[in-house]
Amino acid sequence: MRILVLNGPNLNMLGIREPDIYGKATYDDLVSMITEHCAKKNIEVQCLQSNHEGTLVDYIQQAFFDKVDGIVINPGAYTHTSVALLDALKAVHIPTVEVHISAVNEREAFRQISYVSYYASKTIMGKGFDGYIEAIDFLAQA
Ligand code: DQA
């Protein structure tokens, strides 16, 4: 089982950005938590982050050639704007779970649209870093 965990813009700033919303733990803490969990479960995992939409598209396309079995994606703000990320996911047709650290459904009106959710099998929000673990376990069971 091979999983790609993809984080979009500003998620490298975890721990610094709006800690009241996203918490005090850092992106490195997130990667450590995911890596440890996957090691226990015998899941091969790659964690990638980019602030650039095109780079995220490239990572999704590469997942196809790398024969990735599942994608966990937190597209950050591109969630609400990016048809390109949606199209990339549809192109590679890899099972995908969308994760948001915050409870996006309880936030601003402009966060209420998610293009990625048109493709994702499941959306997990408002569970902090645990949402990534839940997403990985969901893909591993599928
Ligand atoms: C986010 C929610 C988005 O609305 C925001 O732009 C982010 C993070 C989350 O994890 O809660 O960057 O995806």
Tab-separated table of C-alpha atoms and ligand atoms in Angstrom:
chain	number	residue	atom	x	y	z
A	1	MET	CA	0.000	0.000	0.000
A	2	ARG	CA	1.456	3.298	-1.140
A	3	ILE	CA	-0.059	6.629	-0.053
A	4	LEU	CA	0.721	10.193	-1.016
A	5	VAL	CA	-0.120	12.897	1.538
A	6	LEU	CA	-0.281	16.223	-0.228
A	7	ASN	CA	-0.532	19.583	1.512
A	8	GLY	CA	-1.182	22.850	-0.275
A	9	PRO	CA	-0.339	26.502	0.328
A	10	ASN	CA	0.527	27.833	3.776
A	11	LEU	CA	0.417	24.411	5.400
A	12	ASN	CA	4.204	24.639	5.727
A	13	MET	CA	3.384	27.493	8.139
A	14	LEU	CA	1.538	25.263	10.603
A	15	GLY	CA	2.460	26.237	14.158
A	16	ILE	CA	2.984	29.837	13.049
A	17	ARG	CA	-0.184	30.608	11.081
A	18	GLU	CA	-3.366	31.306	13.038
A	19	PRO	CA	-2.629	28.864	15.892
A	20	ASP	CA	-6.117	29.472	17.302
A	21	ILE	CA	-7.492	27.808	14.162
A	22	TYR	CA	-4.761	25.374	13.107
A	23	GLY	CA	-3.018	24.637	16.412
A	24	LYS	CA	0.558	25.036	17.599
A	25	ALA	CA	2.057	21.904	16.090
A	26	THR	CA	4.261	22.358	13.025
A	27	TYR	CA	4.274	20.831	9.552
A	28	ASP	CA	7.270	18.714	10.627
A	29	ASP	CA	5.216	17.454	13.588
A	30	LEU	CA	2.458	16.484	11.140
A	31	VAL	CA	4.900	14.621	8.899
A	32	SER	CA	6.401	12.781	11.916
A	33	MET	CA	2.955	11.748	13.133
A	34	ILE	CA	1.974	10.436	9.685
A	35	THR	CA	5.313	8.681	9.147
A	36	GLU	CA	5.128	6.914	12.517
A	37	HIS	CA	1.536	5.836	11.958
A	38	CYS	CA	2.282	4.471	8.493
A	39	ALA	CA	5.381	2.622	9.713
A	40	LYS	CA	3.215	0.816	12.289
A	41	LYS	CA	0.640	-0.072	9.648
A	42	ASN	CA	3.189	-1.109	7.036
A	43	ILE	CA	2.038	1.623	4.655
A	44	GLU	CA	4.551	3.271	2.349
A	45	VAL	CA	3.945	7.016	2.593
A	46	GLN	CA	5.290	10.121	0.917
A	47	CYS	CA	4.430	13.569	2.337
A	48	LEU	CA	4.725	16.519	-0.031
A	49	GLN	CA	3.817	20.181	0.355
A	50	SER	CA	3.762	23.062	-2.100
A	51	ASN	CA	2.543	26.626	-2.159
A	52	HIS	CA	2.130	26.417	-5.944
A	53	GLU	CA	-0.938	25.122	-7.718
A	54	GLY	CA	0.978	23.796	-10.756
A	55	THR	CA	3.433	21.930	-8.554
A	56	LEU	CA	0.524	20.268	-6.753
A	57	VAL	CA	-0.883	19.249	-10.165
A	58	ASP	CA	2.550	17.813	-11.052
A	59	TYR	CA	2.654	15.830	-7.780
A	60	ILE	CA	-0.814	14.390	-8.456
A	61	GLN	CA	0.171	13.389	-11.993
A	62	GLN	CA	3.415	11.839	-10.723
A	63	ALA	CA	1.368	9.720	-8.300
A	64	PHE	CA	-0.110	7.941	-11.325
A	65	PHE	CA	3.319	7.015	-12.692
A	66	ASP	CA	4.510	6.018	-9.202
A	67	LYS	CA	1.501	3.664	-8.905
A	68	VAL	CA	0.260	5.329	-5.728
A	69	ASP	CA	-2.786	3.529	-4.252
A	70	GLY	CA	-4.339	6.462	-2.415
A	71	ILE	CA	-4.038	10.224	-2.041
A	72	VAL	CA	-4.743	12.260	1.093
A	73	ILE	CA	-4.989	15.906	0.115
A	74	ASN	CA	-5.378	19.122	2.047
A	75	PRO	CA	-5.396	21.617	-0.810
A	76	GLY	CA	-5.426	24.623	1.571
A	77	ALA	CA	-6.976	27.673	-0.083
A	78	TYR	CA	-6.856	25.940	-3.499
A	79	THR	CA	-9.712	23.816	-2.164
A	80	HIS	CA	-12.026	26.719	-2.881
A	81	THR	CA	-10.614	27.855	-6.231
A	82	SER	CA	-8.853	25.109	-8.124
A	83	VAL	CA	-10.534	23.311	-10.997
A	84	ALA	CA	-6.992	22.278	-12.036
A	85	LEU	CA	-6.514	20.169	-8.891
A	86	LEU	CA	-9.933	18.580	-9.403
A	87	ASP	CA	-9.084	17.768	-13.024
A	88	ALA	CA	-5.705	16.302	-12.024
A	89	LEU	CA	-7.370	13.989	-9.496
A	90	LYS	CA	-9.960	12.938	-12.087
A	91	ALA	CA	-7.168	12.322	-14.603
A	92	VAL	CA	-5.153	9.979	-12.392
A	93	HIS	CA	-8.266	8.364	-10.920
A	94	ILE	CA	-6.583	7.392	-7.641
A	95	PRO	CA	-8.813	6.989	-4.540
A	96	THR	CA	-8.624	10.275	-2.652
A	97	VAL	CA	-9.634	11.631	0.734
A	98	GLU	CA	-9.823	15.394	1.309
A	99	VAL	CA	-8.703	16.645	4.726
A	100	HIS	CA	-9.095	20.011	6.415
A	101	ILE	CA	-7.601	20.689	9.819
A	102	SER	CA	-10.262	23.265	10.656
A	103	ALA	CA	-14.045	22.923	10.544
A	104	VAL	CA	-14.319	24.608	7.152
A	105	ASN	CA	-18.103	24.207	7.172
A	106	GLU	CA	-18.310	26.565	10.166
A	107	ARG	CA	-16.110	29.264	8.609
A	108	GLU	CA	-16.498	32.019	5.981
A	109	ALA	CA	-18.898	31.726	3.044
A	110	PHE	CA	-16.001	31.665	0.546
A	111	ARG	CA	-14.731	28.439	2.132
A	112	GLN	CA	-18.007	26.609	1.553
A	113	ILE	CA	-17.113	25.468	-1.967
A	114	SER	CA	-14.639	22.642	-2.472
A	115	TYR	CA	-13.785	21.653	-6.030
A	116	VAL	CA	-11.738	18.675	-4.846
A	117	SER	CA	-14.795	17.284	-3.061
A	118	TYR	CA	-16.387	16.658	-6.479
A	119	TYR	CA	-13.865	13.832	-6.797
A	120	ALA	CA	-12.853	12.836	-3.240
A	121	SER	CA	-14.486	9.711	-1.788
A	122	LYS	CA	-14.598	11.341	1.629
A	123	THR	CA	-13.990	14.720	3.253
A	124	ILE	CA	-12.727	14.950	6.842
A	125	MET	CA	-12.754	18.350	8.530
A	126	GLY	CA	-12.375	19.877	11.966
A	127	LYS	CA	-10.403	16.989	13.467
A	128	GLY	CA	-6.983	18.630	13.456
A	129	PHE	CA	-4.029	16.404	12.521
A	130	ASP	CA	-6.054	13.295	13.444
A	131	GLY	CA	-8.031	13.845	10.242
A	132	TYR	CA	-4.966	12.804	8.209
A	133	ILE	CA	-4.681	9.549	10.170
A	134	GLU	CA	-8.375	8.836	9.688
A	135	ALA	CA	-7.966	9.499	5.948
A	136	ILE	CA	-4.969	7.154	5.680
A	137	ASP	CA	-6.831	4.395	7.563
A	138	PHE	CA	-9.878	4.869	5.325
A	139	LEU	CA	-7.758	4.445	2.188
A	140	ALA	CA	-5.890	1.478	3.672
A	141	GLN	CA	-9.175	-0.322	4.416
A	142	ALA	CA	-10.758	0.398	1.018
B	1	DQA	C1	-7.652	24.405	5.366
B	1	DQA	C2	-8.902	25.280	5.240
B	1	DQA	C3	-8.776	26.234	4.061
B	1	DQA	O1	-9.946	27.021	3.946
B	1	DQA	C4	-7.578	27.141	4.256
B	1	DQA	O2	-7.422	27.984	3.139
B	1	DQA	C5	-6.338	26.388	4.549
B	1	DQA	C6	-6.393	25.234	5.438
B	1	DQA	C7	-7.709	23.519	6.628
B	1	DQA	O3	-6.869	22.628	6.716
B	1	DQA	O4	-8.522	23.736	7.511
B	1	DQA	O5	-5.245	26.771	4.130
B	1	DQA	O6	-7.601	23.547	4.250
